[in-house]
Tab-separated table of C-alpha atoms in Angstrom:
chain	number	residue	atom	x	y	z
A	17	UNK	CA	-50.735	-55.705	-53.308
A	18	UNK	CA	-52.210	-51.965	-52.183
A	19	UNK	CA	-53.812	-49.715	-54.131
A	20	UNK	CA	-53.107	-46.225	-52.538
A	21	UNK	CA	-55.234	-43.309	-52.879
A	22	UNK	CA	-53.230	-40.281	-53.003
A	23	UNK	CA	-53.832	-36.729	-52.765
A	24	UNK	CA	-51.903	-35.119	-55.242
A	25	UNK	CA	-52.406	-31.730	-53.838
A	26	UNK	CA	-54.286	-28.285	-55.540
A	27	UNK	CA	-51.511	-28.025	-58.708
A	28	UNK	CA	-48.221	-27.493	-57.232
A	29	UNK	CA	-46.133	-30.282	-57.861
A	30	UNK	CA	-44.073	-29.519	-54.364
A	31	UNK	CA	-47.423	-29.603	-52.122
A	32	UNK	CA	-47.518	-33.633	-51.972
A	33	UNK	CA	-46.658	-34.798	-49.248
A	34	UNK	CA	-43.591	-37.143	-48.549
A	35	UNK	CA	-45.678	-40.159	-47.624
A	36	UNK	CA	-47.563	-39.404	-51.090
A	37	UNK	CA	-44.136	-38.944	-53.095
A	38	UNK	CA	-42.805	-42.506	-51.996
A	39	UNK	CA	-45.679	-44.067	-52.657
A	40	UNK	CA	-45.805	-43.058	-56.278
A	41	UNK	CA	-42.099	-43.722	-56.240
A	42	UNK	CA	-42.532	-47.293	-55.566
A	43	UNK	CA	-45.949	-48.232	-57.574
A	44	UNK	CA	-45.383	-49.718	-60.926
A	45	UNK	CA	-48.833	-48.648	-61.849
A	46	UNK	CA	-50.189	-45.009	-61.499
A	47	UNK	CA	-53.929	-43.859	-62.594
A	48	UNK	CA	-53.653	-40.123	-62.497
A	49	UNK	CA	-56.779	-37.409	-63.039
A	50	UNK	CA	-55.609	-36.163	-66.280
A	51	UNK	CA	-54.818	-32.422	-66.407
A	52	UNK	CA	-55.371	-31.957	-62.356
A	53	UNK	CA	-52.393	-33.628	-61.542
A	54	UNK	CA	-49.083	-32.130	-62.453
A	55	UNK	CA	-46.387	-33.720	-65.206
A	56	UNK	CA	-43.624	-33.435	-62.061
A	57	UNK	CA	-45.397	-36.187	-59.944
A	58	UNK	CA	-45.721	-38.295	-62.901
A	59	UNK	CA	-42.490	-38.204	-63.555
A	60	UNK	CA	-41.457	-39.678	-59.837
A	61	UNK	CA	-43.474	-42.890	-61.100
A	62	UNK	CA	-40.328	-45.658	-61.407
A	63	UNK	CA	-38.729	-45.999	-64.986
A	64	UNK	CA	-41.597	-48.490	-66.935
A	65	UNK	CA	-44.407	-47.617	-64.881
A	66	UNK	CA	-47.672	-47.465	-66.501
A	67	UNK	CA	-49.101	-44.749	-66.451
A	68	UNK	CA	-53.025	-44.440	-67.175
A	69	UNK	CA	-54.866	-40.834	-67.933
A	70	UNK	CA	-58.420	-41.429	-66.390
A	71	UNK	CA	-59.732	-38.663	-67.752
A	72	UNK	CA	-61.519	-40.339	-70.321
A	73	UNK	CA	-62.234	-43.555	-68.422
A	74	UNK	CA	-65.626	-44.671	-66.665
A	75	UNK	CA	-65.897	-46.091	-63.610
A	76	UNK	CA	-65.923	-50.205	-64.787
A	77	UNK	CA	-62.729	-48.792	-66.653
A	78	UNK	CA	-61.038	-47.530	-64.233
A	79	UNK	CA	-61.941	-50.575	-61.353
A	80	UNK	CA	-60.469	-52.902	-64.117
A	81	UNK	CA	-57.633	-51.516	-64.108
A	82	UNK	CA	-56.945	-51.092	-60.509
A	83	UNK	CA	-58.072	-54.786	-60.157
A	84	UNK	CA	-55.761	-56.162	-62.866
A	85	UNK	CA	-52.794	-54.566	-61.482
A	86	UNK	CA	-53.895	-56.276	-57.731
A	87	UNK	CA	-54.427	-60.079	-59.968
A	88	UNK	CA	-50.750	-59.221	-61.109
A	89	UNK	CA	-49.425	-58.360	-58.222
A	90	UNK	CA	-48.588	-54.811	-58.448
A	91	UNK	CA	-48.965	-51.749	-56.210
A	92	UNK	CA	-50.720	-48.657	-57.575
A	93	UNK	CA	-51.023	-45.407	-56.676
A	94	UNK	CA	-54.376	-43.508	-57.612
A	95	UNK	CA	-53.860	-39.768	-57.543
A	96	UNK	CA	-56.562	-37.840	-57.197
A	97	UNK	CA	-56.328	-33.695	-57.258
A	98	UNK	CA	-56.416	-31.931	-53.640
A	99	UNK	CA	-57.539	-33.974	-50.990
A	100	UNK	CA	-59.726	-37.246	-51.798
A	101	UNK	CA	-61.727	-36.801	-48.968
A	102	UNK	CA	-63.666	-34.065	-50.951
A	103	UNK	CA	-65.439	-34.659	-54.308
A	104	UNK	CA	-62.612	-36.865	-55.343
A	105	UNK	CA	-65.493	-39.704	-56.068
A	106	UNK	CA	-63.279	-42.062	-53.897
A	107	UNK	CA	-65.662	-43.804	-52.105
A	108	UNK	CA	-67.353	-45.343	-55.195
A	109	UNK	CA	-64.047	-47.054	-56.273
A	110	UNK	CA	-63.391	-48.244	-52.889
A	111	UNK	CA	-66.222	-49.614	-52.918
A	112	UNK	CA	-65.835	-51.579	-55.705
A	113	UNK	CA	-62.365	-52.499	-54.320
A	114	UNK	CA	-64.459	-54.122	-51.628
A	115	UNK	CA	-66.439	-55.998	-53.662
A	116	UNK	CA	-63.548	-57.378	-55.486
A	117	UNK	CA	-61.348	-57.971	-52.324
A	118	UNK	CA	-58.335	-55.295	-53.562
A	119	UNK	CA	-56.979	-53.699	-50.125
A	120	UNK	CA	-56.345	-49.633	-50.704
A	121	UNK	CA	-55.267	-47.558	-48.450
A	122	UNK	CA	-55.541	-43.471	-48.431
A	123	UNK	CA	-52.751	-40.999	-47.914
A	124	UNK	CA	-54.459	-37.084	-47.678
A	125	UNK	CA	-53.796	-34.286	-49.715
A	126	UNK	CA	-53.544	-30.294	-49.716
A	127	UNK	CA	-56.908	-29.483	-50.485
A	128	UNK	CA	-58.109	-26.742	-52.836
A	129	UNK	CA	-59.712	-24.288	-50.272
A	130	UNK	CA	-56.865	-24.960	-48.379
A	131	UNK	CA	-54.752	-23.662	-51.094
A	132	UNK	CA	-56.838	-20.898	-51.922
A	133	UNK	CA	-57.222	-19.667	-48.854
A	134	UNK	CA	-53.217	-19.412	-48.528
A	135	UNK	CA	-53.158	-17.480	-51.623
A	136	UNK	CA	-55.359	-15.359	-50.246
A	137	UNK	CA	-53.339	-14.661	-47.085
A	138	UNK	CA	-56.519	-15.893	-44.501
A	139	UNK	CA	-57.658	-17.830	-41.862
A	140	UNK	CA	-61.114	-19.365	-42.606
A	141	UNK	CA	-61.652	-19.513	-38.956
A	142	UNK	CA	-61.472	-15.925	-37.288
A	143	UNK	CA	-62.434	-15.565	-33.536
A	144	UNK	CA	-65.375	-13.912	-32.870
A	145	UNK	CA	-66.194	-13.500	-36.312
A	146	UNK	CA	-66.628	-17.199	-37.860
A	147	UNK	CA	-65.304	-20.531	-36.140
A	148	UNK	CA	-67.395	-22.772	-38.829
A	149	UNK	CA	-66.713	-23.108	-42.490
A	150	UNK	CA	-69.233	-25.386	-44.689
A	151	UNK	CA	-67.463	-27.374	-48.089
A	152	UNK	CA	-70.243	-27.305	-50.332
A	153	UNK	CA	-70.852	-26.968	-54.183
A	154	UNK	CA	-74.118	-26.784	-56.151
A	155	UNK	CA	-75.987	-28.947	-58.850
A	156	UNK	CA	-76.113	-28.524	-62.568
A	157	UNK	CA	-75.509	-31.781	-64.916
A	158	UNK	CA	-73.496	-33.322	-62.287
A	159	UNK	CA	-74.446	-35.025	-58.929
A	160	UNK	CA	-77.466	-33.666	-57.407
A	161	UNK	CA	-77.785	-31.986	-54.291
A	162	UNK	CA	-79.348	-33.677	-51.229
A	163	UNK	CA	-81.950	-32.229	-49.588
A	164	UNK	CA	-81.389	-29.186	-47.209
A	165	UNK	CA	-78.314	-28.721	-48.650
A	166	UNK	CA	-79.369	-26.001	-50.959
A	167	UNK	CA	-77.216	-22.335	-50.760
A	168	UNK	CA	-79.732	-20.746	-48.984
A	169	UNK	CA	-80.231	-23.035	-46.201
A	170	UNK	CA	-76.932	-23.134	-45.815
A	171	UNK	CA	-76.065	-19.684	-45.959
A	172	UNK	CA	-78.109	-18.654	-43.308
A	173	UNK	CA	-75.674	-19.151	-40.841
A	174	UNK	CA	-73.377	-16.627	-42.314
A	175	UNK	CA	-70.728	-19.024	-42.210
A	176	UNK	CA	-67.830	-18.817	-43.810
A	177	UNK	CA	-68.271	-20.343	-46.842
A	178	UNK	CA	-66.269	-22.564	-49.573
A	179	UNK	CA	-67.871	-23.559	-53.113
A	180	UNK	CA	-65.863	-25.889	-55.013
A	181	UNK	CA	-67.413	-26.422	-58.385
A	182	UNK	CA	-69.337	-23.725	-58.993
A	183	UNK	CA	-67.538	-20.830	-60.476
A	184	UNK	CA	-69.233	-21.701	-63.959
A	185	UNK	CA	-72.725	-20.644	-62.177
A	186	UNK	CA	-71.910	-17.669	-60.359
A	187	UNK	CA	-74.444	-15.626	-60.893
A	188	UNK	CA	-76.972	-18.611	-59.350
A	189	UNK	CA	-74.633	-18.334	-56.546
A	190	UNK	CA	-74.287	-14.569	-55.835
A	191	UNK	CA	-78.491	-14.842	-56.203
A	192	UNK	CA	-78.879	-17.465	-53.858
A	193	UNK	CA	-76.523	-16.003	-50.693
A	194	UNK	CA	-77.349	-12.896	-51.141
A	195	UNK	CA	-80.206	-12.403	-48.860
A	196	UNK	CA	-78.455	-14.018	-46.099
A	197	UNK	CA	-74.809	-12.499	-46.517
A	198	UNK	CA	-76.263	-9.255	-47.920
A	199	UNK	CA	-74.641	-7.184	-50.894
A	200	UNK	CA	-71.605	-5.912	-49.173
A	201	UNK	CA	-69.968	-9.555	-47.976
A	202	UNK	CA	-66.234	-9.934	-49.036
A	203	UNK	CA	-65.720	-12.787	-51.241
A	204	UNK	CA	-62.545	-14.014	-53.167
A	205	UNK	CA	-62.675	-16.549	-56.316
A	206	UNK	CA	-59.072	-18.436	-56.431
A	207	UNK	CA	-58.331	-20.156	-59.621
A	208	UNK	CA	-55.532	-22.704	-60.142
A	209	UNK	CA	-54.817	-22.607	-56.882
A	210	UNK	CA	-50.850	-22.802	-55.985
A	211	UNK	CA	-50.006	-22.904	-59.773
A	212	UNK	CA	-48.392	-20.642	-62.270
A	213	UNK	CA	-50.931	-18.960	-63.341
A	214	UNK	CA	-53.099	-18.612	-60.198
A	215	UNK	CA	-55.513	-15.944	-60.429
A	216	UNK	CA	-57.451	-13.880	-57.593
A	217	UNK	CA	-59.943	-12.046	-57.868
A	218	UNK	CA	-61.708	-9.996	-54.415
A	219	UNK	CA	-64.675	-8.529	-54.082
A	220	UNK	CA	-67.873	-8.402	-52.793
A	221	UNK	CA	-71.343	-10.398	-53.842
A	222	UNK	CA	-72.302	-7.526	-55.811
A	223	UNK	CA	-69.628	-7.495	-58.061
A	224	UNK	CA	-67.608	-10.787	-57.626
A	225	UNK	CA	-70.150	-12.067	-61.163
A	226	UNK	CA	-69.074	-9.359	-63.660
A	227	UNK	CA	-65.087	-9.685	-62.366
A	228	UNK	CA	-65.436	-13.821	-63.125
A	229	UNK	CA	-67.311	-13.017	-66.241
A	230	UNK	CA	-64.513	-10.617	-67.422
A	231	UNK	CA	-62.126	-13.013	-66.179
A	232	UNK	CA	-62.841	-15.576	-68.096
A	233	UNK	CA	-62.431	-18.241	-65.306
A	234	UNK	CA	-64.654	-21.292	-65.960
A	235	UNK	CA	-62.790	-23.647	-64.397
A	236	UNK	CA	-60.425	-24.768	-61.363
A	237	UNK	CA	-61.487	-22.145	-58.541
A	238	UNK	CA	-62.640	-21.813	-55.575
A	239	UNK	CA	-65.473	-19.036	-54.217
A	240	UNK	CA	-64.699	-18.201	-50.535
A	241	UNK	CA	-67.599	-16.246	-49.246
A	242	UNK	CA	-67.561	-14.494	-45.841
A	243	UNK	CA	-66.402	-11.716	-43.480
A	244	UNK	CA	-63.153	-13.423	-42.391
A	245	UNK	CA	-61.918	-12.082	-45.920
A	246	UNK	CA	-61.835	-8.559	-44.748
A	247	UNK	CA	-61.664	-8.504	-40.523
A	248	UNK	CA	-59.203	-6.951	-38.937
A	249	UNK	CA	-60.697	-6.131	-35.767
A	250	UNK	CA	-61.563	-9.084	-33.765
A	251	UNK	CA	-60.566	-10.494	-30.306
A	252	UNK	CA	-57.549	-12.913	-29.716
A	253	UNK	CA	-58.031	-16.483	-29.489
A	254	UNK	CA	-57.558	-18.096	-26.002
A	255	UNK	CA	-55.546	-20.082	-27.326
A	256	UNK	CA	-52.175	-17.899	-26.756
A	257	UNK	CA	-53.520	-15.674	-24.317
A	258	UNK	CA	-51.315	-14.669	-21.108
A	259	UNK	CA	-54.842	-15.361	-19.598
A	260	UNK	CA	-54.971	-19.083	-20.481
A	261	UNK	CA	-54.006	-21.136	-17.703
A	262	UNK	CA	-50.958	-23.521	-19.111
Protein backbone atom coordinates (compact mmCIF):
# COMPACT_ATOMS: atom_id res chain seq x y z
CA UNK A 1 0.00 0.00 0.00
CA UNK A 2 1.02 3.96 -0.84
CA UNK A 3 0.94 6.59 1.28
CA UNK A 4 0.40 9.75 -0.95
CA UNK A 5 1.42 13.12 -0.08
CA UNK A 6 -0.97 15.54 -1.36
CA UNK A 7 -1.09 19.12 -1.81
CA UNK A 8 -4.27 20.25 -0.79
CA UNK A 9 -3.87 23.62 -2.28
CA UNK A 10 -3.83 27.47 -0.42
CA UNK A 11 -7.79 27.10 0.99
CA UNK A 12 -9.96 26.74 -1.92
CA UNK A 13 -11.45 23.53 -1.94
CA UNK A 14 -11.63 23.65 -6.06
CA UNK A 15 -7.68 24.36 -6.43
CA UNK A 16 -6.68 20.48 -5.92
CA UNK A 17 -5.82 19.07 -8.52
CA UNK A 18 -7.58 16.00 -10.23
CA UNK A 19 -4.73 13.60 -9.61
CA UNK A 20 -5.00 14.89 -5.82
CA UNK A 21 -8.98 14.52 -5.75
CA UNK A 22 -8.82 10.71 -6.81
CA UNK A 23 -6.39 9.95 -4.65
CA UNK A 24 -8.27 11.05 -1.59
CA UNK A 25 -11.25 9.46 -3.27
CA UNK A 26 -9.80 6.10 -3.13
CA UNK A 27 -7.71 6.12 0.36
CA UNK A 28 -9.52 4.62 3.23
CA UNK A 29 -7.29 6.56 5.50
CA UNK A 30 -6.73 10.41 5.30
CA UNK A 31 -4.35 12.51 7.84
CA UNK A 32 -5.31 16.04 7.08
CA UNK A 33 -3.51 19.48 8.62
CA UNK A 34 -6.35 20.47 10.71
CA UNK A 35 -7.86 23.89 9.90
CA UNK A 36 -5.50 24.37 6.56
CA UNK A 37 -7.27 21.98 4.70
CA UNK A 38 -10.83 22.61 3.72
CA UNK A 39 -14.13 20.46 5.08
CA UNK A 40 -14.98 19.95 1.00
CA UNK A 41 -11.86 17.68 0.40
CA UNK A 42 -12.60 15.80 3.43
CA UNK A 43 -15.67 15.09 2.47
CA UNK A 44 -14.41 13.30 -1.04
CA UNK A 45 -12.65 10.74 1.48
CA UNK A 46 -14.88 7.27 0.68
CA UNK A 47 -17.92 6.63 3.09
CA UNK A 48 -15.94 5.00 6.50
CA UNK A 49 -12.73 6.51 5.91
CA UNK A 50 -10.80 7.53 8.83
CA UNK A 51 -10.14 10.52 9.06
CA UNK A 52 -7.24 11.83 11.49
CA UNK A 53 -6.81 15.81 12.48
CA UNK A 54 -2.93 16.09 12.90
CA UNK A 55 -3.07 19.14 14.29
CA UNK A 56 -2.47 18.04 17.62
CA UNK A 57 -0.26 15.06 16.77
CA UNK A 58 3.71 14.80 17.00
CA UNK A 59 5.73 13.42 14.68
CA UNK A 60 6.04 9.48 16.32
CA UNK A 61 2.13 10.08 16.24
CA UNK A 62 1.62 10.81 13.15
CA UNK A 63 4.44 8.02 11.52
CA UNK A 64 2.32 5.47 13.57
CA UNK A 65 -0.36 6.08 12.03
CA UNK A 66 0.74 6.23 8.51
CA UNK A 67 2.64 2.93 9.27
CA UNK A 68 -0.36 1.08 10.75
CA UNK A 69 -2.52 1.84 7.91
CA UNK A 70 0.61 0.37 5.42
CA UNK A 71 0.76 -3.12 8.18
CA UNK A 72 -3.09 -3.19 7.31
CA UNK A 73 -2.97 -2.77 4.05
CA UNK A 74 -4.53 0.45 3.33
CA UNK A 75 -3.75 3.45 1.11
CA UNK A 76 -3.59 6.92 2.67
CA UNK A 77 -3.57 10.12 1.55
CA UNK A 78 -1.59 12.83 3.66
CA UNK A 79 -2.78 16.31 2.81
CA UNK A 80 -0.73 18.85 3.50
CA UNK A 81 -1.82 22.80 2.83
CA UNK A 82 -0.34 24.44 -0.54
CA UNK A 83 2.34 22.68 -2.01
CA UNK A 84 4.48 20.09 0.20
CA UNK A 85 7.47 20.96 -1.39
CA UNK A 86 7.56 24.15 0.85
CA UNK A 87 7.53 24.11 4.69
CA UNK A 88 5.10 21.29 4.58
CA UNK A 89 7.77 19.29 6.99
CA UNK A 90 7.46 16.39 4.40
CA UNK A 91 10.72 15.27 4.22
CA UNK A 92 10.95 14.29 7.93
CA UNK A 93 7.98 11.83 7.57
CA UNK A 94 9.34 10.42 4.49
CA UNK A 95 12.01 9.82 6.05
CA UNK A 96 10.72 7.89 8.58
CA UNK A 97 8.66 6.08 5.88
CA UNK A 98 12.09 4.98 4.76
CA UNK A 99 13.16 3.72 7.73
CA UNK A 100 10.11 1.70 8.17
CA UNK A 101 9.93 0.48 4.47
CA UNK A 102 6.21 2.34 3.73
CA UNK A 103 6.42 3.45 -0.13
CA UNK A 104 4.75 7.23 -0.52
CA UNK A 105 4.51 8.90 -3.30
CA UNK A 106 3.90 12.92 -3.78
CA UNK A 107 1.28 14.59 -5.91
CA UNK A 108 2.02 18.80 -5.89
CA UNK A 109 -0.13 21.39 -4.84
CA UNK A 110 -1.18 25.19 -5.54
CA UNK A 111 1.12 26.85 -3.41
CA UNK A 112 0.40 29.86 -1.20
CA UNK A 113 2.51 32.58 -3.04
CA UNK A 114 1.17 31.15 -5.93
CA UNK A 115 -2.22 31.94 -4.75
CA UNK A 116 -1.44 35.17 -3.46
CA UNK A 117 0.13 36.37 -6.12
CA UNK A 118 -3.14 35.59 -8.33
CA UNK A 119 -5.12 37.53 -5.95
CA UNK A 120 -3.03 40.10 -6.42
CA UNK A 121 -3.33 40.18 -10.23
CA UNK A 122 0.89 39.73 -10.80
CA UNK A 123 3.56 38.08 -12.28
CA UNK A 124 6.43 37.49 -9.78
CA UNK A 125 8.71 37.39 -12.68
CA UNK A 126 8.63 40.77 -14.74
CA UNK A 127 11.21 41.27 -17.61
CA UNK A 128 13.68 43.60 -17.05
CA UNK A 129 12.60 44.29 -13.73
CA UNK A 130 12.97 40.87 -11.63
CA UNK A 131 13.40 37.27 -13.26
CA UNK A 132 14.31 35.70 -9.61
CA UNK A 133 12.01 35.30 -6.70
CA UNK A 134 13.53 33.79 -3.26
CA UNK A 135 10.78 31.51 -0.84
CA UNK A 136 12.01 32.34 2.41
CA UNK A 137 10.56 32.92 5.99
CA UNK A 138 12.31 33.98 9.21
CA UNK A 139 13.02 32.44 12.76
CA UNK A 140 11.21 32.97 15.99
CA UNK A 141 10.22 29.73 18.23
CA UNK A 142 10.14 27.66 15.22
CA UNK A 143 12.95 26.17 13.00
CA UNK A 144 15.96 28.21 12.89
CA UNK A 145 17.41 29.84 10.09
CA UNK A 146 20.60 28.52 8.40
CA UNK A 147 23.30 30.54 7.99
CA UNK A 148 23.36 33.28 5.20
CA UNK A 149 19.95 32.98 4.94
CA UNK A 150 19.14 35.94 7.05
CA UNK A 151 16.65 38.93 5.33
CA UNK A 152 19.32 41.06 4.73
CA UNK A 153 21.59 38.90 2.88
CA UNK A 154 19.01 37.96 1.01
CA UNK A 155 17.49 41.08 0.22
CA UNK A 156 20.30 42.52 -1.28
CA UNK A 157 19.56 41.36 -4.50
CA UNK A 158 16.37 43.25 -4.67
CA UNK A 159 14.68 40.26 -5.65
CA UNK A 160 11.40 39.76 -5.65
CA UNK A 161 10.60 38.48 -2.58
CA UNK A 162 8.03 35.89 -0.82
CA UNK A 163 7.85 35.43 3.16
CA UNK A 164 5.71 32.72 4.21
CA UNK A 165 5.47 32.68 7.95
CA UNK A 166 6.23 35.80 8.99
CA UNK A 167 3.38 38.18 9.01
CA UNK A 168 3.28 37.85 12.97
CA UNK A 169 6.89 39.72 12.90
CA UNK A 170 6.47 42.34 10.50
CA UNK A 171 7.92 44.97 11.85
CA UNK A 172 11.44 42.69 12.14
CA UNK A 173 10.79 42.29 8.56
CA UNK A 174 10.06 45.83 7.22
CA UNK A 175 13.48 46.64 9.56
CA UNK A 176 15.51 44.14 8.09
CA UNK A 177 14.77 44.87 4.01
CA UNK A 178 14.60 48.10 4.33
CA UNK A 179 18.04 49.24 3.62
CA UNK A 180 18.25 47.17 0.63
CA UNK A 181 14.65 47.72 -0.94
CA UNK A 182 14.51 51.26 0.48
CA UNK A 183 11.24 52.93 2.00
CA UNK A 184 9.25 53.34 -1.11
CA UNK A 185 9.22 49.37 -2.38
CA UNK A 186 5.62 48.08 -3.16
CA UNK A 187 4.70 45.25 -1.06
CA UNK A 188 1.33 43.31 -0.70
CA UNK A 189 0.42 40.97 2.47
CA UNK A 190 -2.29 38.23 1.16
CA UNK A 191 -4.12 36.46 3.84
CA UNK A 192 -6.21 33.30 3.35
CA UNK A 193 -5.23 33.13 0.16
CA UNK A 194 -8.10 31.91 -2.45
CA UNK A 195 -10.66 31.69 0.46
CA UNK A 196 -13.72 33.53 1.54
CA UNK A 197 -12.46 35.83 3.42
CA UNK A 198 -9.15 36.64 1.65
CA UNK A 199 -7.78 39.84 2.60
CA UNK A 200 -5.18 42.25 0.74
CA UNK A 201 -3.59 44.67 1.88
CA UNK A 202 -0.83 47.01 -0.60
CA UNK A 203 1.53 49.17 0.29
CA UNK A 204 4.84 50.08 0.65
CA UNK A 205 7.68 49.06 3.49
CA UNK A 206 6.92 52.13 5.23
CA UNK A 207 3.54 51.54 5.93
CA UNK A 208 2.74 47.83 5.09
CA UNK A 209 3.41 47.33 9.55
CA UNK A 210 0.71 49.74 10.82
CA UNK A 211 -1.95 48.37 7.86
CA UNK A 212 -1.17 44.49 9.30
CA UNK A 213 -1.28 45.82 12.77
CA UNK A 214 -4.73 47.46 12.13
CA UNK A 215 -5.64 44.50 10.28
CA UNK A 216 -5.44 42.26 12.66
CA UNK A 217 -3.85 39.50 10.43
CA UNK A 218 -1.66 37.14 12.49
CA UNK A 219 -1.97 34.35 10.60
CA UNK A 220 -2.25 32.58 7.02
CA UNK A 221 -0.51 35.31 4.67
CA UNK A 222 1.86 35.85 2.59
CA UNK A 223 4.34 39.22 2.33
CA UNK A 224 5.32 39.74 -1.36
CA UNK A 225 8.00 42.33 -1.41
CA UNK A 226 9.27 43.93 -4.65
CA UNK A 227 8.87 46.26 -7.66
CA UNK A 228 7.02 43.75 -9.88
CA UNK A 229 3.96 44.83 -7.59
CA UNK A 230 3.73 48.18 -9.16
CA UNK A 231 5.65 48.08 -12.93
CA UNK A 232 4.03 48.91 -15.69
CA UNK A 233 6.68 50.01 -17.87
CA UNK A 234 9.01 47.32 -18.77
CA UNK A 235 10.16 45.61 -22.04
CA UNK A 236 8.41 42.49 -23.62
CA UNK A 237 9.68 39.16 -23.07
CA UNK A 238 11.33 37.39 -26.09
CA UNK A 239 9.39 34.99 -25.59
CA UNK A 240 6.37 36.23 -27.99
CA UNK A 241 8.24 38.66 -29.81
CA UNK A 242 7.74 38.98 -33.78
CA UNK A 243 11.61 39.17 -33.34
CA UNK A 244 12.07 35.63 -31.96
CA UNK A 245 13.05 33.33 -34.53
CA UNK A 246 10.28 30.28 -34.39
Amino acid sequence: MTVHFIGAGPGAADLITVRGQRLIASSPVCLYAGALVPVELLEMCPAGARLVDTANLNLDEITAELVDAHAGGLDVSRLHSGDPSVYSAMAEQMRRLDAAGVPYDVTPGVPAFAAAAAALKRELTVPGLAQTVVLTRTAARATPMPPGEDLAALGRARSTMVLHLAVQRIDEVVADLLPSYGPDCPVAVVAYASRADEVILRGTLTDIAAQVHDAGIKRTAVIIVGQVLSATEFIDSHLYSVNRTR
